[in-house]
Amino acid sequence: MSENKKYNYPGRLSILRFLKDAEGVRRNPIPFHKRYFEKFGDSFAIRIGFSKHIILSRDNEIAQYILVKNQKNYHKSKFQSIYLSKYLGKGLLTSDGDFWLKQRRLIQPAFHKQKMNQLVDNMNSTITLEIDNLVEDQSINVFPVMSNLAFNVVAKSLFQLSTAENKFERIKFIIEEVQNFLIKEIRLPHKAWWFSLSGQVKKHLKLAEENNNIIREIIEERKSSTEEINDLLNMLLETRYEDTGESMSIEQLIDEIKVLFIAGHETTANALTFTLYLLGKNPEVQQKILNEIVEIESHTENIVEKLQKMTYTNAVLNESMRLYPPAWITDRQNLEDDSLGEFKIKKNTLIGVSFYELHRNPKYWENPDEFIPERFLGEQKKESMQYFYPFGAGPRMCIGTGFAIYEMCLTISQIVKKYVIKSQNYTVQFNPLITLKPVNVEVSFSKR
């Protein structure tokens, strides 16, 4: 049997069509993906060279298979890991295999619900300070505001000590600079020689090293302090590996903190921005959130108890993340040959799952492009959760899910309680980078 007959792939996009669309795909792949899915069905393939294939899918069975059921055969792509690890090191986001599992088991307890409950007072007061500074009664680009809020919540949750505050702005600047350059490297691989020759790679590696040094200083200050502080850094310093009883090395701790900064602030800022846009277009949904908050606050002042009762607010956030998933796509490569549904695929096939398209696939969702928070209430919620991936799925599901939900519920409830939100855009624009980034989303806030 010839090698070609041994394997079979989904409907194939011609390499000529792919090359013709390449520039448009680089700017925004989503409209092109939509067109290809409509032509080929829920999965399509591109052949690179004689035997290498890439698959893109919006099929829930494929998502479940590679992320959950047979996840051991599917690692993150080398392409993703190599680019990210150059600047981020070997944290949870970029590592794989046994090392990743060892780190996940070590860090997971710091994100247990009981631990998160200890952080909510600090989180809530940080959010209150940010919301008190909102510009009122004029249209503003809301993403930078939410980005600043989310960054400060992560920074204060990681490092509660006020002596670190003067370093936060520099960390934020470096993260944004390095991330913007990283996007250029990923989107324009043919310019790698120029980025290297012109000194841009060297410049950004130097910035990444400066970031490492700032975080190292904060850690060293903490280790020499006798003060009892209840933050994520303290929780991570107290963790111990099961087999040796040792703590993380300083270098590994730095890598994990960088991941928490990046994964914990931009995805949340994206989700909050899209949610505010949707609320601004749907005043009746704002009113329902307000009614829920007033009802909850008539029974309790305890923040954790309030969060546990925010059923409708949570449904609104879920529906927002269904329409605009912050982490809009994921990829995997299979270590061995495998059967993927009806397809037989060769090892090292690159498989992308578009959560953006899966979340809007009419096979799973009725009126998929409409904003209907009730999808995530009562009996409907059980059905919806089967096809819902805002934080990924399986063992590699985002470790900070609980943290993010707390932060977003507190932010939305505080804003709705204080302001009437109005959207100034008829439609929303976004840029699908590593995350789904909102573009020029204009919102106004007026006092209730």
Coordinates of N, CA, C and O in Angstrom, one line a residue, residues 256-429:
E256 N 7.2 30.9 35.4 CA 5.7 30.7 35.7 C 5.0 32.1 36.0 O 3.9 32.3 35.6
I257 N 5.7 33.0 36.7 CA 5.1 34.3 36.9 C 4.9 35.1 35.6 O 3.8 35.7 35.5
K258 N 5.8 35.0 34.7 CA 5.6 35.6 33.4 C 4.4 35.1 32.7 O 3.6 35.9 32.1
V259 N 4.2 33.8 32.7 CA 3.0 33.2 32.1 C 1.7 33.7 32.8 O 0.8 34.0 32.1
L260 N 1.7 33.8 34.1 CA 0.6 34.3 34.8 C 0.2 35.7 34.5 O -0.9 36.1 34.3
F261 N 1.3 36.5 34.3 CA 1.1 37.9 33.9 C 0.4 38.0 32.5 O -0.6 38.7 32.3
I262 N 1.0 37.3 31.6 CA 0.5 37.4 30.2 C -0.8 36.7 30.0 O -1.8 37.3 29.5
A263 N -0.9 35.4 30.4 CA -2.2 34.7 30.3 C -3.3 35.3 31.1 O -4.5 35.3 30.8
G264 N -2.9 35.9 32.3 CA -3.9 36.4 33.2 C -4.5 37.8 33.0 O -5.5 38.1 33.5
H265 N -3.8 38.5 32.1 CA -4.3 39.9 32.0 C -4.9 40.2 30.6 O -6.0 40.7 30.5
E266 N -4.3 39.7 29.5 CA -4.8 40.0 28.2 C -6.1 39.3 27.9 O -7.1 39.9 27.4
T267 N -6.2 38.0 28.2 CA -7.5 37.3 27.9 C -8.6 37.9 28.7 O -9.7 38.0 28.2
T268 N -8.4 38.3 29.9 CA -9.4 38.9 30.8 C -9.8 40.2 30.2 O -11.0 40.6 30.2
A269 N -8.8 41.0 29.8 CA -9.1 42.4 29.3 C -10.0 42.2 28.0 O -10.9 43.0 27.8
N270 N -9.6 41.2 27.1 CA -10.4 41.0 25.9 C -11.9 40.7 26.2 O -12.8 41.3 25.7
A271 N -12.0 39.7 27.2 CA -13.4 39.2 27.5 C -14.2 40.4 28.1 O -15.4 40.5 27.8
L272 N -13.6 41.2 29.0 CA -14.3 42.3 29.6 C -14.7 43.3 28.6 O -15.8 43.9 28.6
T273 N -13.9 43.6 27.6 CA -14.1 44.6 26.6 C -15.3 44.1 25.7 O -16.3 44.9 25.4
F274 N -15.3 42.9 25.2 CA -16.4 42.4 24.4 C -17.7 42.3 25.2 O -18.8 42.6 24.7
T275 N -17.6 42.0 26.5 CA -18.8 42.0 27.3 C -19.4 43.3 27.5 O -20.7 43.5 27.4
L276 N -18.6 44.4 27.7 CA -19.1 45.7 27.8 C -19.7 46.2 26.5 O -20.8 46.9 26.5
Y277 N -19.2 45.8 25.4 CA -19.7 46.2 24.1 C -21.1 45.5 24.0 O -22.1 46.2 23.6
L278 N -21.3 44.3 24.3 CA -22.5 43.5 24.2 C -23.6 44.1 25.2 O -24.8 44.3 24.9
L279 N -23.1 44.5 26.4 CA -24.1 45.1 27.4 C -24.5 46.4 26.9 O -25.7 46.8 27.1
G280 N -23.6 47.2 26.3 CA -24.0 48.5 25.7 C -25.0 48.4 24.6 O -25.8 49.4 24.4
K281 N -25.1 47.3 24.0 CA -26.1 47.1 22.9 C -27.4 46.5 23.4 O -28.4 46.4 22.7
N282 N -27.3 45.9 24.6 CA -28.5 45.2 25.2 C -28.8 45.7 26.6 O -28.5 45.1 27.6
P283 N -29.5 46.9 26.7 CA -29.8 47.5 28.0 C -30.7 46.6 28.9 O -30.6 46.7 30.1
E284 N -31.5 45.7 28.3 CA -32.3 44.8 29.1 C -31.5 43.8 29.8 O -31.8 43.4 30.9
V285 N -30.3 43.4 29.2 CA -29.4 42.5 29.9 C -28.7 43.2 31.1 O -28.6 42.7 32.1
Q286 N -28.3 44.5 30.8 CA -27.8 45.3 31.9 C -28.7 45.3 33.1 O -28.3 45.2 34.3
Q287 N -30.0 45.5 32.8 CA -31.0 45.7 33.9 C -31.1 44.4 34.7 O -31.2 44.4 35.9
K288 N -31.1 43.2 34.0 CA -31.1 41.9 34.6 C -29.9 41.7 35.6 O -30.1 41.2 36.7
I289 N -28.8 42.1 35.1 CA -27.6 42.0 36.0 C -27.8 42.9 37.2 O -27.5 42.5 38.3
L290 N -28.2 44.2 37.0 CA -28.5 45.1 38.1 C -29.5 44.5 39.1 O -29.2 44.5 40.3
N291 N -30.5 43.9 38.6 CA -31.6 43.3 39.5 C -30.9 42.2 40.3 O -31.2 42.0 41.5
E292 N -30.1 41.4 39.7 CA -29.4 40.3 40.4 C -28.5 40.8 41.5 O -28.6 40.3 42.6
I293 N -27.7 41.9 41.2 CA -26.8 42.4 42.2 C -27.6 43.0 43.4 O -27.2 42.7 44.5
V294 N -28.7 43.7 43.1 CA -29.5 44.3 44.2 C -30.1 43.2 45.1 O -30.0 43.3 46.3
E295 N -30.6 42.2 44.4 CA -31.1 41.0 45.2 C -30.1 40.3 46.0 O -30.3 40.1 47.2
I296 N -28.9 40.1 45.5 CA -27.8 39.4 46.2 C -27.4 40.3 47.4 O -27.2 39.8 48.5
E297 N -27.2 41.6 47.2 CA -26.7 42.5 48.2 C -27.7 42.7 49.3 O -27.4 43.1 50.4
S298 N -29.0 42.4 49.1 CA -30.0 42.5 50.1 C -29.9 41.3 51.1 O -30.4 41.3 52.2
H299 N -29.1 40.3 50.7 CA -29.0 39.1 51.6 C -27.6 38.9 52.2 O -27.4 38.3 53.2
T300 N -26.5 39.5 51.5 CA -25.2 39.3 52.0 C -24.3 40.4 51.6 O -24.4 40.9 50.5
E301 N -23.3 40.7 52.4 CA -22.2 41.6 52.1 C -20.9 40.9 51.8 O -19.9 41.5 51.4
N302 N -20.9 39.5 52.1 CA -19.7 38.7 51.9 C -19.4 38.6 50.4 O -20.2 38.1 49.6
I303 N -18.2 39.0 50.0 CA -17.8 39.0 48.5 C -17.9 37.6 47.9 O -18.4 37.4 46.8
V304 N -17.3 36.6 48.6 CA -17.3 35.2 48.1 C -18.8 34.7 47.9 O -19.1 34.1 46.9
E305 N -19.6 35.0 48.9 CA -21.0 34.6 48.8 C -21.7 35.3 47.7 O -22.5 34.7 46.9
K306 N -21.4 36.5 47.5 CA -22.0 37.3 46.3 C -21.6 36.6 45.0 O -22.4 36.4 44.1
L307 N -20.3 36.3 44.9 CA -19.8 35.7 43.6 C -20.5 34.3 43.4 O -20.8 34.0 42.2
Q308 N -20.7 33.6 44.4 CA -21.4 32.3 44.2 C -22.8 32.4 43.8 O -23.4 31.5 43.2
K309 N -23.4 33.6 44.0 CA -24.9 33.8 43.6 C -25.0 34.5 42.3 O -26.2 34.7 41.9
M310 N -24.0 34.9 41.7 CA -24.1 35.7 40.4 C -24.3 34.8 39.2 O -23.6 34.8 38.2
T311 N -25.4 34.1 39.2 CA -25.8 33.1 38.2 C -26.0 33.8 36.8 O -25.4 33.4 35.8
Y312 N -26.7 34.9 36.8 CA -27.0 35.5 35.5 C -25.8 36.3 35.0 O -25.5 36.2 33.8
T313 N -25.1 36.9 35.9 CA -23.9 37.7 35.5 C -22.9 36.7 34.8 O -22.3 37.0 33.8
N314 N -22.8 35.5 35.4 CA -21.9 34.5 34.9 C -22.4 34.0 33.5 O -21.5 33.8 32.6
A315 N -23.7 33.9 33.4 CA -24.2 33.4 32.1 C -23.9 34.5 31.0 O -23.6 34.1 29.8
V316 N -24.0 35.8 31.3 CA -23.7 36.8 30.4 C -22.2 36.8 30.0 O -21.9 36.9 28.8
L317 N -21.3 36.5 30.9 CA -19.9 36.4 30.6 C -19.6 35.2 29.7 O -18.9 35.3 28.7
N318 N -20.3 34.1 30.0 CA -20.2 32.9 29.2 C -20.6 33.1 27.8 O -19.9 32.7 26.8
E319 N -21.8 33.8 27.6 CA -22.3 34.0 26.3 C -21.4 35.0 25.5 O -21.2 34.8 24.3
S320 N -20.8 36.0 26.2 CA -19.8 36.9 25.6 C -18.6 36.1 25.1 O -18.1 36.3 24.0
M321 N -18.1 35.2 26.0 CA -16.9 34.4 25.6 C -17.2 33.3 24.5 O -16.3 32.8 23.9
R322 N -18.5 32.9 24.4 CA -18.9 32.1 23.3 C -18.7 32.8 22.0 O -18.1 32.3 21.1
L323 N -19.3 34.0 21.9 CA -19.2 34.8 20.7 C -17.8 35.3 20.4 O -17.4 35.3 19.2
Y324 N -17.1 35.6 21.4 CA -15.7 36.2 21.3 C -14.7 35.5 22.2 O -14.3 36.1 23.2
P325 N -14.4 34.3 22.0 CA -13.5 33.5 22.9 C -12.1 34.2 22.9 O -11.5 34.4 21.9
P326 N -11.7 34.6 24.1 CA -10.4 35.3 24.2 C -9.2 34.5 23.6 O -8.4 35.0 22.9
A327 N -9.1 33.2 23.9 CA -8.2 32.3 23.3 C -8.9 31.6 22.2 O -9.6 30.6 22.4
W328 N -8.9 32.2 21.0 CA -9.8 31.9 19.9 C -9.5 30.6 19.1 O -10.3 30.0 18.4
I329 N -8.2 30.2 19.3 CA -7.7 29.0 18.5 C -6.7 28.3 19.4 O -6.0 28.9 20.2
T330 N -6.6 26.9 19.2 CA -5.5 26.2 19.8 C -4.9 25.2 18.8 O -5.6 24.9 17.8
D331 N -3.7 24.8 19.0 CA -3.2 23.8 18.1 C -2.5 22.6 18.8 O -2.1 22.8 19.9
R332 N -2.4 21.5 18.1 CA -1.7 20.3 18.6 C -1.0 19.6 17.5 O -1.4 19.7 16.3
Q333 N 0.0 18.8 17.8 CA 0.6 17.9 16.9 C 0.6 16.5 17.5 O 0.9 16.3 18.7
N334 N 0.3 15.5 16.6 CA 0.2 14.1 17.1 C 1.6 13.4 17.1 O 2.3 13.5 16.2
L335 N 1.9 12.8 18.2 CA 3.2 12.1 18.4 C 3.3 10.8 17.6 O 4.3 10.4 17.1
E336 N 2.1 10.2 17.4 CA 2.0 8.9 16.6 C 0.9 9.0 15.6 O 0.0 9.8 15.8
D337 N 0.9 8.2 14.6 CA -0.2 8.1 13.6 C -1.5 7.8 14.4 O -1.5 7.2 15.5
D338 N -2.6 8.3 13.9 CA -3.9 8.2 14.7 C -5.1 8.2 13.7 O -5.0 8.7 12.6
S339 N -6.2 7.8 14.3 CA -7.5 8.0 13.6 C -8.2 9.1 14.3 O -8.5 9.1 15.5
L340 N -8.5 10.1 13.5 CA -9.2 11.3 14.0 C -10.6 11.3 13.4 O -10.8 11.8 12.2
G341 N -11.6 10.8 14.1 CA -12.9 10.6 13.5 C -12.8 9.7 12.3 O -12.2 8.6 12.4
E342 N -13.2 10.1 11.1 CA -13.2 9.3 9.9 C -11.8 9.4 9.2 O -11.6 8.8 8.2
F343 N -10.9 10.2 9.7 CA -9.6 10.5 9.0 C -8.5 9.7 9.7 O -8.4 9.5 10.9
K344 N -7.6 9.2 8.8 CA -6.4 8.5 9.3 C -5.2 9.5 9.0 O -4.9 9.8 7.9
I345 N -4.6 9.9 10.1 CA -3.6 11.0 10.0 C -2.2 10.5 10.4 O -2.0 9.7 11.3
K346 N -1.2 11.1 9.7 CA 0.2 10.7 9.9 C 0.7 11.5 11.1 O 0.2 12.6 11.4
K347 N 1.7 10.9 11.8 CA 2.3 11.6 13.0 C 2.9 13.0 12.6 O 3.3 13.2 11.4
N348 N 2.9 13.9 13.5 CA 3.3 15.3 13.3 C 2.4 16.1 12.4 O 2.9 17.1 11.8
T349 N 1.2 15.7 12.2 CA 0.2 16.5 11.5 C -0.2 17.7 12.5 O -0.4 17.4 13.7
L350 N -0.2 18.9 12.0 CA -0.6 20.0 12.8 C -2.1 20.2 12.7 O -2.6 20.3 11.6
I351 N -2.7 20.2 13.9 CA -4.2 20.3 13.9 C -4.6 21.6 14.7 O -4.2 21.7 15.9
G352 N -5.3 22.4 14.1 CA -5.8 23.6 14.7 C -7.3 23.5 15.0 O -8.0 23.0 14.1
V353 N -7.8 23.9 16.2 CA -9.2 23.9 16.4 C -9.6 25.4 16.7 O -9.0 26.0 17.5
S354 N -10.5 25.8 15.8 CA -10.9 27.2 15.9 C -12.1 27.2 16.9 O -13.3 26.9 16.5
F355 N -11.9 27.7 18.1 CA -13.0 27.8 19.1 C -14.0 28.9 18.6 O -15.2 28.8 18.9
Y356 N -13.5 29.9 17.9 CA -14.3 31.0 17.4 C -15.4 30.4 16.5 O -16.6 30.7 16.6
E357 N -15.0 29.5 15.6 CA -15.9 28.9 14.7 C -16.8 27.8 15.3 O -17.9 27.6 15.0
L358 N -16.1 27.0 16.2 CA -16.9 25.9 16.9 C -18.0 26.6 17.7 O -19.1 26.0 17.8
H359 N -17.7 27.7 18.4 CA -18.7 28.4 19.2 C -19.9 29.0 18.4 O -20.9 29.4 18.9
R360 N -19.7 29.1 17.1 CA -20.7 29.6 16.2 C -21.2 28.6 15.1 O -21.9 28.9 14.2
N361 N -20.8 27.3 15.4 CA -21.2 26.3 14.4 C -22.7 26.0 14.6 O -23.1 25.5 15.7
P362 N -23.5 26.1 13.5 CA -24.9 25.9 13.6 C -25.3 24.5 13.9 O -26.4 24.2 14.4
K363 N -24.4 23.6 13.8 CA -24.6 22.2 14.2 C -24.8 22.1 15.7 O -25.6 21.2 16.2
Y364 N -24.2 23.0 16.5 CA -24.3 22.9 18.0 C -25.1 24.0 18.6 O -25.5 23.9 19.7
W365 N -25.3 25.1 17.9 CA -25.9 26.3 18.5 C -27.0 26.8 17.6 O -26.9 27.0 16.4
E366 N -28.2 27.1 18.2 CA -29.3 27.7 17.5 C -29.1 29.2 17.5 O -28.6 29.8 18.5
N367 N -29.4 29.8 16.4 CA -29.1 31.3 16.2 C -27.7 31.6 16.7 O -27.5 32.4 17.6
P368 N -26.7 31.0 16.1 CA -25.3 31.1 16.7 C -24.7 32.4 16.8 O -23.9 32.7 17.7
D369 N -25.1 33.4 16.0 CA -24.5 34.7 16.0 C -25.3 35.7 16.9 O -24.9 36.9 17.0
E370 N -26.3 35.2 17.6 CA -27.1 36.1 18.5 C -26.6 36.0 19.9 O -26.2 34.9 20.4
F371 N -26.7 37.1 20.6 CA -26.3 37.2 22.0 C -27.5 36.8 22.9 O -28.4 37.5 23.1
I372 N -27.4 35.6 23.5 CA -28.5 35.0 24.3 C -28.0 34.4 25.5 O -27.6 33.2 25.6
P373 N -27.8 35.2 26.6 CA -27.2 34.7 27.9 C -28.0 33.5 28.4 O -27.4 32.6 29.1
E374 N -29.3 33.3 28.1 CA -30.1 32.2 28.7 C -29.6 30.9 28.2 O -29.9 29.8 28.8
R375 N -28.7 30.8 27.2 CA -28.1 29.5 26.8 C -27.3 28.9 28.0 O -27.1 27.7 28.0
F376 N -26.9 29.8 28.9 CA -26.1 29.3 30.0 C -26.8 29.3 31.4 O -26.2 29.5 32.4
L377 N -28.1 29.1 31.3 CA -28.9 29.0 32.5 C -29.7 27.7 32.6 O -30.1 27.2 31.5
G378 N -29.9 27.2 33.8 CA -30.8 26.0 33.9 C -30.4 24.8 33.1 O -29.2 24.5 32.9
E379 N -31.4 24.2 32.5 CA -31.2 23.0 31.7 C -30.4 23.3 30.4 O -29.6 22.4 30.0
Q380 N -30.6 24.4 29.9 CA -29.9 24.8 28.6 C -28.4 24.8 28.8 O -27.6 24.5 27.9
K381 N -28.0 25.2 30.1 CA -26.5 25.3 30.4 C -25.8 23.9 30.1 O -24.7 23.9 29.6
K382 N -26.4 22.8 30.5 CA -25.8 21.5 30.4 C -25.5 21.2 28.9 O -24.4 20.7 28.6
E383 N -26.5 21.5 28.1 CA -26.3 21.3 26.6 C -25.1 22.2 26.1 O -24.2 21.8 25.4
S384 N -25.2 23.5 26.5 CA -24.2 24.5 26.0 C -22.8 24.1 26.4 O -21.8 24.3 25.6
M385 N -22.6 23.7 27.6 CA -21.2 23.4 28.1 C -20.5 22.3 27.4 O -19.3 22.3 27.4
Q386 N -21.3 21.5 26.6 CA -20.6 20.4 25.9 C -19.8 21.0 24.7 O -18.9 20.3 24.2
Y387 N -20.1 22.2 24.3 CA -19.5 22.8 23.1 C -18.8 24.1 23.3 O -18.7 24.9 22.5
F388 N -18.3 24.3 24.6 CA -17.9 25.6 25.0 C -16.5 25.5 25.6 O -16.2 24.7 26.5
Y389 N -15.6 26.3 25.0 CA -14.1 26.2 25.3 C -13.5 27.5 25.6 O -12.4 27.8 25.0
P390 N -14.0 28.3 26.4 CA -13.4 29.6 26.7 C -12.0 29.5 27.3 O -11.2 30.4 27.2
F391 N -11.8 28.4 28.1 CA -10.5 28.3 28.8 C -9.8 27.0 28.3 O -9.0 26.4 29.0
G392 N -10.2 26.5 27.1 CA -9.6 25.2 26.6 C -10.4 24.0 27.2 O -11.6 24.2 27.7
A393 N -9.7 22.9 27.3 CA -10.4 21.7 27.8 C -9.3 20.6 28.2 O -8.2 20.7 27.7
G394 N -9.7 19.6 29.0 CA -8.8 18.6 29.3 C -7.8 19.0 30.4 O -7.9 20.0 31.0
P395 N -6.7 18.2 30.5 CA -5.7 18.5 31.5 C -5.0 19.8 31.3 O -4.5 20.4 32.3
R396 N -5.0 20.4 30.1 CA -4.3 21.6 29.9 C -5.3 22.8 29.9 O -4.9 23.9 29.5
M397 N -6.5 22.6 30.4 CA -7.4 23.7 30.6 C -6.8 24.8 31.5 O -6.0 24.5 32.4
C398 N -7.0 26.0 31.2 CA -6.4 27.2 31.9 C -6.4 27.0 33.4 O -7.5 26.9 34.0
I399 N -5.3 27.1 34.0 CA -5.1 26.9 35.4 C -5.8 28.1 36.2 O -6.2 28.0 37.4
G400 N -5.9 29.3 35.5 CA -6.4 30.4 36.2 C -7.9 30.7 36.0 O -8.4 31.8 36.2
T401 N -8.7 29.7 35.5 CA -10.1 29.8 35.2 C -10.9 30.5 36.3 O -11.6 31.4 36.1
G402 N -10.7 29.9 37.5 CA -11.5 30.4 38.7 C -11.1 31.9 39.0 O -12.0 32.7 39.3
F403 N -9.9 32.2 38.9 CA -9.4 33.6 39.1 C -10.0 34.5 38.1 O -10.5 35.6 38.5
A404 N -10.0 34.1 36.9 CA -10.5 35.0 35.8 C -12.0 35.2 36.0 O -12.5 36.4 35.8
I405 N -12.8 34.2 36.3 CA -14.2 34.3 36.5 C -14.6 35.2 37.7 O -15.4 36.1 37.6
Y406 N -13.9 35.1 38.8 CA -14.0 36.0 39.9 C -13.8 37.4 39.5 O -14.6 38.3 39.8
E407 N -12.7 37.6 38.8 CA -12.3 39.0 38.4 C -13.3 39.6 37.5 O -13.7 40.8 37.7
M408 N -13.8 38.9 36.5 CA -14.8 39.4 35.5 C -16.1 39.6 36.2 O -16.8 40.7 35.9
C409 N -16.6 38.7 37.0 CA -17.9 38.9 37.7 C -17.8 40.2 38.6 O -18.8 41.0 38.6
L410 N -16.7 40.4 39.3 CA -16.6 41.5 40.2 C -16.6 42.8 39.4 O -17.2 43.8 39.7
T411 N -15.8 42.8 38.3 CA -15.7 44.0 37.4 C -17.1 44.4 36.8 O -17.5 45.5 36.9
I412 N -17.7 43.4 36.2 CA -19.0 43.7 35.5 C -20.1 44.1 36.5 O -20.8 45.1 36.3
S413 N -20.1 43.5 37.6 CA -21.1 43.8 38.6 C -20.9 45.2 39.2 O -21.8 46.0 39.4
Q414 N -19.6 45.6 39.4 CA -19.3 46.9 39.9 C -19.7 48.0 38.9 O -20.2 49.0 39.2
I415 N -19.3 47.7 37.6 CA -19.6 48.7 36.6 C -21.1 48.9 36.4 O -21.6 50.0 36.3
V416 N -21.8 47.8 36.3 CA -23.3 47.9 36.0 C -24.0 48.5 37.2 O -25.0 49.3 37.0
K417 N -23.5 48.3 38.4 CA -24.2 48.9 39.6 C -24.0 50.4 39.6 O -24.9 51.2 40.0
K418 N -22.9 50.9 39.0 CA -22.6 52.3 39.1 C -22.9 53.1 37.8 O -23.2 54.3 37.9
Y419 N -22.9 52.4 36.7 CA -23.0 53.1 35.4 C -24.1 52.5 34.4 O -24.3 51.2 34.5
V420 N -24.6 53.3 33.6 CA -25.3 52.8 32.4 C -24.3 52.8 31.3 O -23.6 53.8 31.0
I421 N -24.3 51.6 30.6 CA -23.3 51.5 29.5 C -23.9 51.6 28.2 O -25.0 51.0 27.9
K422 N -23.3 52.4 27.3 CA -23.8 52.5 25.9 C -22.7 52.2 24.9 O -21.6 52.8 25.0
S423 N -23.0 51.3 23.9 CA -22.0 51.1 22.9 C -22.1 52.1 21.8 O -23.2 52.4 21.4
Q424 N -21.0 52.5 21.3 CA -21.0 53.5 20.2 C -20.7 52.9 18.9 O -20.8 53.5 17.8
N425 N -20.4 51.6 18.9 CA -20.1 50.9 17.6 C -21.4 50.1 17.2 O -22.0 49.4 18.1
Y426 N -21.7 50.0 15.9 CA -22.8 49.2 15.4 C -22.3 47.7 15.4 O -23.0 46.8 15.8
T427 N -21.1 47.5 14.9 CA -20.5 46.2 14.9 C -19.1 46.3 15.7 O -18.6 47.4 15.8
V428 N -18.6 45.1 16.1 CA -17.4 45.1 16.8 C -16.3 44.6 15.9 O -16.5 43.7 15.0
Q429 N -15.1 45.2 16.0 CA -13.9 44.7 15.2 C -12.9 44.1 16.2 O -12.9 44.4 17.3

